[in-house]
Short mmCIF file of C-alpha atoms in Angstrom, two decimals:
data_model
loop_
_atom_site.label_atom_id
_atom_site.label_comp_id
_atom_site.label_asym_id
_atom_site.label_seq_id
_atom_site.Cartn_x
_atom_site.Cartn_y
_atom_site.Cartn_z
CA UNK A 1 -98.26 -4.11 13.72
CA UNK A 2 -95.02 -6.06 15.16
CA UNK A 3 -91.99 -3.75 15.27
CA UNK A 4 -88.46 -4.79 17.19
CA UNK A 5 -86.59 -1.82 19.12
CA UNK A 6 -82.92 -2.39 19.05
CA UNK A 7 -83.48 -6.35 20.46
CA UNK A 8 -80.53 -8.23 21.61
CA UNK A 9 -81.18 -11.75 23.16
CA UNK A 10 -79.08 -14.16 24.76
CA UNK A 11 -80.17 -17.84 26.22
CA UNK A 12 -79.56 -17.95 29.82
CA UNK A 13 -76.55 -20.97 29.32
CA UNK A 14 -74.76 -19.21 27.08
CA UNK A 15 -74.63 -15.78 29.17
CA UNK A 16 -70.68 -14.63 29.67
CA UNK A 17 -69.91 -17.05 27.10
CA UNK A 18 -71.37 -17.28 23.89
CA UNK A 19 -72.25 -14.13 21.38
CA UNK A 20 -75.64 -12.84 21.64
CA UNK A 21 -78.24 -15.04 19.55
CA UNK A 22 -79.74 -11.57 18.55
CA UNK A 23 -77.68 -8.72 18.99
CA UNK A 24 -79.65 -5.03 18.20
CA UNK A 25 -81.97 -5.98 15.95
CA UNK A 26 -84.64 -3.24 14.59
CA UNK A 27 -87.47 -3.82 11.88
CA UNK A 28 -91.18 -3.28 11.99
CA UNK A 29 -94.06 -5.54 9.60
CA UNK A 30 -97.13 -3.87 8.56
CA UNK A 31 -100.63 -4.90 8.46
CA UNK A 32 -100.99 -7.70 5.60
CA UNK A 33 -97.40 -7.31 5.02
CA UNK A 34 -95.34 -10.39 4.35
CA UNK A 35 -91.76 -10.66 4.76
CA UNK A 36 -89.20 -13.34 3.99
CA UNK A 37 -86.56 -14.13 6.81
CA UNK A 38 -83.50 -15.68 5.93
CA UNK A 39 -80.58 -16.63 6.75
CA UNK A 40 -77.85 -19.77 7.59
CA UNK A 41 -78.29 -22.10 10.36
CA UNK A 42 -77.49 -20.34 13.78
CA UNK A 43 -77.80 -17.06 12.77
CA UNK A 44 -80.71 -16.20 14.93
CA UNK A 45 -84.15 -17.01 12.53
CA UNK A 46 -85.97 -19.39 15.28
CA UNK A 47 -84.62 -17.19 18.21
CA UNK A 48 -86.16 -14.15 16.40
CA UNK A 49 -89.55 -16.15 15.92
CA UNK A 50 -89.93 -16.54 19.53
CA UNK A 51 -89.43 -13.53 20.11
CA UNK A 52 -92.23 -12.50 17.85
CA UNK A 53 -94.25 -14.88 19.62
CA UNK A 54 -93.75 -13.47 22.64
CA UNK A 55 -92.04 -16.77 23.97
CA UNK A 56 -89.23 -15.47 24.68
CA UNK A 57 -88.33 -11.94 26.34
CA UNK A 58 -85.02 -9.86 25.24
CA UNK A 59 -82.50 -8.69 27.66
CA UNK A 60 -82.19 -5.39 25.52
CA UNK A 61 -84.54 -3.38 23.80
CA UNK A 62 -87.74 -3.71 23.23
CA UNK A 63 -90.96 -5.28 20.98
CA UNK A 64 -94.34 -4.07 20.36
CA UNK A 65 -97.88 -5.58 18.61
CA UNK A 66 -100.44 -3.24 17.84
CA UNK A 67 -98.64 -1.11 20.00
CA UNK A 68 -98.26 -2.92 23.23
CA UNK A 69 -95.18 -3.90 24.56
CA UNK A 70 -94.90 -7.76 24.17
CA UNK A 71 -93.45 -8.52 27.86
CA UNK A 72 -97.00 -7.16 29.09
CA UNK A 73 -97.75 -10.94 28.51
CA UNK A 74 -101.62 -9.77 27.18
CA UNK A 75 -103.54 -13.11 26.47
CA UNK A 76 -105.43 -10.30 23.74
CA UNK A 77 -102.22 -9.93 22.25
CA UNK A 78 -101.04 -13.99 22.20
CA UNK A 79 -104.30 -14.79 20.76
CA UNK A 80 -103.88 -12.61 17.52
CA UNK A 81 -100.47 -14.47 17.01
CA UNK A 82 -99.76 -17.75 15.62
CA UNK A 83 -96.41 -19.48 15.37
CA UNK A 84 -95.12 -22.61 13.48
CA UNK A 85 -92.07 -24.70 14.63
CA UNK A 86 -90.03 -25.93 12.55
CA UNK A 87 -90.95 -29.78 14.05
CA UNK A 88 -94.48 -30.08 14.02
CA UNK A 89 -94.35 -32.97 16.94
CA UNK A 90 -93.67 -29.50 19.01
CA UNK A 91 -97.16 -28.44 19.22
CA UNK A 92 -99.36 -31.25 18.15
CA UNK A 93 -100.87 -32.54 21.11
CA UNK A 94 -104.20 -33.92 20.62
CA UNK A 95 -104.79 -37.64 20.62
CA UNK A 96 -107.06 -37.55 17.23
CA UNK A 97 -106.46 -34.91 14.43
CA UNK A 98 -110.01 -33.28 15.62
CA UNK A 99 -109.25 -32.73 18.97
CA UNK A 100 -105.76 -31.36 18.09
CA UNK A 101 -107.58 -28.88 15.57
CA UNK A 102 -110.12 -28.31 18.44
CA UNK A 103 -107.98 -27.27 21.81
CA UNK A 104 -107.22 -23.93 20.79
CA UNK A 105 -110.45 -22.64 20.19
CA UNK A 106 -111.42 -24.77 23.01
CA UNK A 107 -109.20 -22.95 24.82
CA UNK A 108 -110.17 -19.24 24.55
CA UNK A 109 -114.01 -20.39 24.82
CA UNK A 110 -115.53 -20.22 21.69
CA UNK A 111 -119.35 -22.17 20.97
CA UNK A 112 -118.98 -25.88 20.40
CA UNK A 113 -120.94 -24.74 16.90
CA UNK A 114 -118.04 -22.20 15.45
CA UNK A 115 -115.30 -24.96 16.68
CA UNK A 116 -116.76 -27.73 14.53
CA UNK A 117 -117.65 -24.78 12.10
CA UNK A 118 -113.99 -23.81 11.85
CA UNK A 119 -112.60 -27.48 12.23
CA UNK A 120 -114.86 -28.55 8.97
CA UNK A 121 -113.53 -25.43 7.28
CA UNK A 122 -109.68 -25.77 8.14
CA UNK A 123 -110.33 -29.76 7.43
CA UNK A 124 -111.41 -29.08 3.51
CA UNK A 125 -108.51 -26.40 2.79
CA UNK A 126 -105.71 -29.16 3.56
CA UNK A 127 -107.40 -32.27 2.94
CA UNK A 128 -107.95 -33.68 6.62
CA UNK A 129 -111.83 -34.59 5.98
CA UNK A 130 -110.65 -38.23 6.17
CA UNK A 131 -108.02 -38.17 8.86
CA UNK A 132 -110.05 -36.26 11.54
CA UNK A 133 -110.23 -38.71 14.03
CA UNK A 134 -106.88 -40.35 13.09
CA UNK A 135 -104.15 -40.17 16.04
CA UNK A 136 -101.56 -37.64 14.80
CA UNK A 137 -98.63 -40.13 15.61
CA UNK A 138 -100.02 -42.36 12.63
CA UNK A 139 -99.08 -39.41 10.08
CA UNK A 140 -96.28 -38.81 7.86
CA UNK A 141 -93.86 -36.09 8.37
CA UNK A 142 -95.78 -34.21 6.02
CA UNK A 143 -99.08 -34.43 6.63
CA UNK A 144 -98.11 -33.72 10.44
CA UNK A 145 -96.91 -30.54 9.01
CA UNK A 146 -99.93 -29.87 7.63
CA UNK A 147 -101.79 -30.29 10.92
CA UNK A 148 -99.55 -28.14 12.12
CA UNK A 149 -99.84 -25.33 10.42
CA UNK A 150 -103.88 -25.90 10.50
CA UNK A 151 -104.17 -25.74 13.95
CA UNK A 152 -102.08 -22.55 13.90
CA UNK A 153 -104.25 -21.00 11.45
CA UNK A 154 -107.72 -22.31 12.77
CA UNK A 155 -106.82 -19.26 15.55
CA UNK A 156 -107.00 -17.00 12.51
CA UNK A 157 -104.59 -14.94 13.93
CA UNK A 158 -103.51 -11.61 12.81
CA UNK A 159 -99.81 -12.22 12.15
CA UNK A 160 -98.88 -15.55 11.01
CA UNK A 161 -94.95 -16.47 11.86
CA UNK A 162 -94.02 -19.74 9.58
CA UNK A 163 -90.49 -21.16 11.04
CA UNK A 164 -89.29 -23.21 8.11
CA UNK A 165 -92.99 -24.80 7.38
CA UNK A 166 -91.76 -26.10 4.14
CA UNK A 167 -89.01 -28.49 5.41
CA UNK A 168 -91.21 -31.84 5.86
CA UNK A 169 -93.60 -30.67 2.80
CA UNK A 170 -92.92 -32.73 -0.80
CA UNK A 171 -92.91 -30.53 -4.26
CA UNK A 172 -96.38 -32.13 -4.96
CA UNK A 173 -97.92 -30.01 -1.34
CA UNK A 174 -96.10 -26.71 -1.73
CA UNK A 175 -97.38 -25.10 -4.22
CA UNK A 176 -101.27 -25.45 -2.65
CA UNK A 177 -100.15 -24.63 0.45
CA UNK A 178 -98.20 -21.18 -0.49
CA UNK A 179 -101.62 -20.65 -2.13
CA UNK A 180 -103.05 -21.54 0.69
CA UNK A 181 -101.06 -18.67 2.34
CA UNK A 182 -101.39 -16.32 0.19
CA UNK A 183 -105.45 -16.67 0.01
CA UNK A 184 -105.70 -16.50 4.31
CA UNK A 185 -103.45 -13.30 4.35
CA UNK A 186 -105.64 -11.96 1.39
CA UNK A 187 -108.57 -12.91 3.40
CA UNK A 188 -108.08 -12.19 6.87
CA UNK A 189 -105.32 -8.84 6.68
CA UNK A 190 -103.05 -11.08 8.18
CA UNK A 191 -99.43 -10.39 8.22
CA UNK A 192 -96.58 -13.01 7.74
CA UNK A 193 -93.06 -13.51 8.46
CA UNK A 194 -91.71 -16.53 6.35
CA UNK A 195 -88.34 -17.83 8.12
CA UNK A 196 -86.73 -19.93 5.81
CA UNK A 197 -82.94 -20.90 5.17
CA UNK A 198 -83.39 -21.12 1.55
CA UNK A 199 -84.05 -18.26 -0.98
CA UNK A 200 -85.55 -20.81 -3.10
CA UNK A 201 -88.62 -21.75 -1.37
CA UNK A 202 -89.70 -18.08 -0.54
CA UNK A 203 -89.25 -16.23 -3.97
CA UNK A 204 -92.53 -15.25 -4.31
CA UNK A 205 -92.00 -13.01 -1.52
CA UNK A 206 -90.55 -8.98 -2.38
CA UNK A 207 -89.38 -7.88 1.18
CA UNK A 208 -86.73 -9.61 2.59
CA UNK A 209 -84.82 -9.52 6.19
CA UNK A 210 -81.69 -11.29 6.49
CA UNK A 211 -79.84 -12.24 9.52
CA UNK A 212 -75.86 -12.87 9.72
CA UNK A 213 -74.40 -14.21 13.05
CA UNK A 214 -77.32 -12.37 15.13
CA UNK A 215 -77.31 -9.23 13.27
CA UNK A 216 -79.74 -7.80 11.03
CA UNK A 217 -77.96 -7.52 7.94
CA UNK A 218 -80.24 -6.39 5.32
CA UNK A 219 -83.79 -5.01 4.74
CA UNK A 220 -84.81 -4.35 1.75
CA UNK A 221 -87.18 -5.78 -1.71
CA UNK A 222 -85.89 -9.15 -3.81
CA UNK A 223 -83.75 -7.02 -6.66
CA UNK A 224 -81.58 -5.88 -4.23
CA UNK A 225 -80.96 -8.65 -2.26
CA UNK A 226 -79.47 -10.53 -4.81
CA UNK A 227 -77.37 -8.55 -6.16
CA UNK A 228 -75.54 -7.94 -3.18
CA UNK A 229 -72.33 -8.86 -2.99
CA UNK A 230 -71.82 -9.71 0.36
CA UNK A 231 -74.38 -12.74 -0.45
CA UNK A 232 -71.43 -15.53 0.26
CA UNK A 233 -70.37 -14.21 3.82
CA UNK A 234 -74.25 -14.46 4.58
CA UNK A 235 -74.05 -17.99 3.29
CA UNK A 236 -76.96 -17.69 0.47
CA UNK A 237 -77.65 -18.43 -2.99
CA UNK A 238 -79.61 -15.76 -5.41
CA UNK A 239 -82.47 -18.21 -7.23
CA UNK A 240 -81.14 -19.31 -10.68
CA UNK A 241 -83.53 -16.81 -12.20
CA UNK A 242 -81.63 -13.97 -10.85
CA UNK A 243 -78.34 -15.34 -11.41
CA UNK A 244 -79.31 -15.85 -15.06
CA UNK A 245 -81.05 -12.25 -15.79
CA UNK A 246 -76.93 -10.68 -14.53
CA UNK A 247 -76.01 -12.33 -18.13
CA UNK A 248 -78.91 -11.79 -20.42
CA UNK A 249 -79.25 -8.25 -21.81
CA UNK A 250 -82.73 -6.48 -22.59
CA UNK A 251 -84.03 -5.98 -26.12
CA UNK A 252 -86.25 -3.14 -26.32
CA UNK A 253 -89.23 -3.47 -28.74
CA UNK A 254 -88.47 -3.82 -32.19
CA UNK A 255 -84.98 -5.05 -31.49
CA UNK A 256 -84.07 -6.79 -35.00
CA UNK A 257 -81.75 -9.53 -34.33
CA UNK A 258 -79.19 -11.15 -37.20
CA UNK A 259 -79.49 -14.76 -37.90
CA UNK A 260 -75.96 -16.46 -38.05
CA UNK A 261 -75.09 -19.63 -38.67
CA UNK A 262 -72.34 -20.97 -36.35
CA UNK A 263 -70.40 -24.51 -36.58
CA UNK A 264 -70.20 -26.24 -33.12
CA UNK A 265 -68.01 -29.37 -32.89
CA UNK A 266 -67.91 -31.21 -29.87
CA UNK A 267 -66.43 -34.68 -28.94
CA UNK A 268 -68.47 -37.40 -29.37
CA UNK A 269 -71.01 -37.92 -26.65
CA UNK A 270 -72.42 -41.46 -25.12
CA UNK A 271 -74.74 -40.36 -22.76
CA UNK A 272 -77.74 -40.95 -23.79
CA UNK A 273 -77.39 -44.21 -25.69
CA UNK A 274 -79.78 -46.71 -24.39
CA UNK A 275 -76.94 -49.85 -23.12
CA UNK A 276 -77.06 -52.82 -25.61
CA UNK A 277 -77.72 -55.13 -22.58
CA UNK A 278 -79.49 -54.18 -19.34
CA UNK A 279 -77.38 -53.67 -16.33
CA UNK A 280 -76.12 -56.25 -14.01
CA UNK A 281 -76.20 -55.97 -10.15
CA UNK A 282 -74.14 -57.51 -7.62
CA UNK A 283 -75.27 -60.39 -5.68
CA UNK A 284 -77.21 -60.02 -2.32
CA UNK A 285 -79.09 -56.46 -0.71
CA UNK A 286 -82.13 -57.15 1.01
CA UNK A 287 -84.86 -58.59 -1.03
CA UNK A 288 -88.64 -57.81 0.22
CA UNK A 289 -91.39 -60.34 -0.78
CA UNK A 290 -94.86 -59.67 -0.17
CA UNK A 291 -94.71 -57.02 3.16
CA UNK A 292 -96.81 -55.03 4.68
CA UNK A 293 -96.21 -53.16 7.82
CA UNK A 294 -98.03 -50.16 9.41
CA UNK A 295 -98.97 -49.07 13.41
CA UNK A 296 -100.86 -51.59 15.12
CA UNK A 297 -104.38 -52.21 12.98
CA UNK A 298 -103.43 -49.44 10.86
CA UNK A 299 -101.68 -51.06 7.47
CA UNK A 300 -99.53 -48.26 5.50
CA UNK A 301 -97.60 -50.76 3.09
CA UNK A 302 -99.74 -53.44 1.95
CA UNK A 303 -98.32 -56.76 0.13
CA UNK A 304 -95.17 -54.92 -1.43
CA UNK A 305 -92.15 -56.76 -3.46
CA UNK A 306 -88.52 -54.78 -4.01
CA UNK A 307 -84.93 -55.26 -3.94
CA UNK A 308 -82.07 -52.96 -2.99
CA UNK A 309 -78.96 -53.87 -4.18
CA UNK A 310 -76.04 -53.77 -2.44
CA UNK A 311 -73.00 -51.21 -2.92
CA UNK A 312 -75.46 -48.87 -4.79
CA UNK A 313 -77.62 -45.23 -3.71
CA UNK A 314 -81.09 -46.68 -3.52
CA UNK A 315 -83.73 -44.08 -3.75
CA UNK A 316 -87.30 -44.04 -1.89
CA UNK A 317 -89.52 -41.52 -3.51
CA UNK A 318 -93.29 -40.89 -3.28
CA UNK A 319 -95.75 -37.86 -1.98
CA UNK A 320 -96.73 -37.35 1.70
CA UNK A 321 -98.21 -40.37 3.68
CA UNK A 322 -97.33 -43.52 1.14
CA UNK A 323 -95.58 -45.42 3.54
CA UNK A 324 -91.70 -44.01 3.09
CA UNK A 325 -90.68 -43.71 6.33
CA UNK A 326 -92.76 -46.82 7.52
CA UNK A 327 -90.92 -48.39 5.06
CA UNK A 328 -87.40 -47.47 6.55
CA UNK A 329 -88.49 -48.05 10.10
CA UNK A 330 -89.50 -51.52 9.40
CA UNK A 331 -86.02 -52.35 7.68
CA UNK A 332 -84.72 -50.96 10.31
CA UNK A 333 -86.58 -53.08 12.62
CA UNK A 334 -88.19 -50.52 14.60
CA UNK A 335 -91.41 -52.00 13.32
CA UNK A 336 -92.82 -55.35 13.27
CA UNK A 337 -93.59 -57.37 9.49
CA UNK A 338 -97.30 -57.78 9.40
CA UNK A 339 -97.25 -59.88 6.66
CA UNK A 340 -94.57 -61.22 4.38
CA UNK A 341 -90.50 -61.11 4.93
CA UNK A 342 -87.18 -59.41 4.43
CA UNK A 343 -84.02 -61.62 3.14
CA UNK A 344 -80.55 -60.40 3.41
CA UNK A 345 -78.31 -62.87 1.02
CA UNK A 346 -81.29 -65.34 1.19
CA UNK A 347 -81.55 -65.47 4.79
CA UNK A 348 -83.68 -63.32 7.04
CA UNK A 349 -83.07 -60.61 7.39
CA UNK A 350 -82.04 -58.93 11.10
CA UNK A 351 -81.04 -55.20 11.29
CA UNK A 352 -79.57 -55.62 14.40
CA UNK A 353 -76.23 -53.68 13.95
CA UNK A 354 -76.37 -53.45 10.44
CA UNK A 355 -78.98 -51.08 9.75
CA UNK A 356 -78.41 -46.97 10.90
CA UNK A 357 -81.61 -45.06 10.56
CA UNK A 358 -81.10 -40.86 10.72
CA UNK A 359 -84.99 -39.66 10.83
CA UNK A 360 -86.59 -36.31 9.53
CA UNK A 361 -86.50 -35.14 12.94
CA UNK A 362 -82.88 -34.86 14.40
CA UNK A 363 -84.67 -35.02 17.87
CA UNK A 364 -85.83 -38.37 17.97
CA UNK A 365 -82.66 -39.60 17.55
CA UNK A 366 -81.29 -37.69 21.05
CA UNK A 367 -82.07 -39.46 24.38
#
């Protein structure tokens, strides 16, 4: 289905003076194959996904789908391929949820009956029933990824290229939505390339492509991989699971093993002794009384209390689309109080250079 001939790519700034992003890369994906990409950050993953794409165009070599060459620019061959970016505020563009789902198909003129037929369908799988005619800059990080990655696969395209879709998803989400993968491709024949910097996320999948510095290191299944030992210079980590099965050994069937009794001694240990008094806190932090905040008549956090203490790691934690990051932006003051107030030592509270905000999205913080 997709197969790279020797494909070396450089951007257009960096020409003369900067290594090739991809430098003579070869592979080739099957029909309903899935492969795991990996690799550390700059060594070529979201350049190669473009390529795949056919966004980009190499300077050397050459790529093929279904046997046509990719730089033929087909609109057959862009419509059987669907990519995800890594930010999903890079190809939503609809004003509601609906119409974002809708502008594809719109777009390579199917019935107004299949498009709400496919729109209701996609809407069930990832739980957008309710949001359809929400304005996609009103959802969490997550659940934007999750539109995302519908809209891609409303196309029901036959290869599926997934550029880090797991970065913006919480623990709770990513289990349904590798299942979620793993039904469509089961479903539709599609193939899938899963670029991910992390061995951890993708260890479901058995063939793996690794890129080092532009280069296509390795290409081969899961065993292999990790026990290679060039791992470290490629900047990964095996899963734990692998790491532990180099220091277990295998009992056949039958194996009788000898009970023996062995003394341990160990200092003593105060960890987990519940404190005779409950801890004490320093003075001050910003105390929050009663708030709620949201995006215009849209209320996210509704009548909430809390305190974070000053001098310490305070942790936010909660699924996709509580209010997490609504709740940082309005400390930070990029949002207005609805209702209630913020105190800082008893007085009220203004961020104005004292609060620092880094978002999800490195992007929104460039001008």
């Amino acid at each position: 289905m997709l197969r790279f001939n020797n494909v070396s790519f450089t951007y257009p700034q960096n020409q003369g003076k900067e290594p090739f992003a991809l430098r003579g890369v070869s592979f080739s994906l099957g029909h309903g194959e899935i492969a795991g990409l990996l690799g550390a950050s700059g060594s070529g993953k979201s350049t190669l996904s473009r390529l795949a794409a056919g966004l980009l165009l190499p300077q050397e070599g050459s790529i093929f789908f279904d046997g046509l060459d990719l730089s033929s620019r087909s609109l057959e061959i862009h419509r059987k391929i669907g990519l995800l970016f890594q930010s999903p505020d890079q190809q939503i563009i609809g004003t509601t949820v609906k119409e974002d789902l809708a502008f594809g198909l719109e777009n390579i003129g199917l019935s107004p009956t299949e498009i709400d037929r496919r729109i209701s369908n996609i809407a069930s799988q990832f739980g957008l029933i309710d949001l359809l005619e929400t304005p996609p800059h009103l959802l969490s990080g997550g659940v934007k990824q999750e539109l995302a990655l519908a809209g891609v696969m409303i196309m029901e395209p036959c290869l599926l290229i997934l550029d880090e879709p797991t970065s913006n998803l919480d623990p709770w989400f990513l289990p349904r939505f590798l299942d979620l993968l793993e039904k469509f491709r089961l479903q539709k024949g599609v193939s899938l390339l899963f670029i991910s910097p992390h061995s951890e996320t993708i260890r479901h999948i058995q063939r793996f492509l690794v890129l080092s510095e532009g280069k296509l290191v390795f290409d081969g299944n899961s065993r292999t991989l990790w026990e290679k030992e060039e791992l470290g210079s490629w900047l990964l980590d095996a899963p734990e699971k692998n790491l532990l099965d180099k220091f277990l050994v295998p009992f056949s069937k039958g194996t009788d093993v000898h009970e023996k009794k062995i003394q341990v001694t160990a200092p003593e240990i105060e960890l987990f002794r519940r404190p005779a008094e409950a801890p004490t806190f320093p003075q001050g932090g910003l105390k929050i009384q009663n708030l709620s905040a949201g995006y215009g008549k849209n209320i996210v956090l509704s009548e909430i209390d809390g305190e974070f203490f000053p001098g310490r790691l305070n942790l936010v934690v909660g699924p996709m689309g509580v209010g997490k990051t609504t709740l940082l932006l309005t400390l930070g003051g990029s949002l207005p109080i609805l209702k209630g107030k913020i105190e800082a030592d008893n007085c009220e509270w203004k961020p104005v250079g004292r609060a620092c905000i880094a978002f999800q999205n490195p992007e929104d913080l460039f001008f």
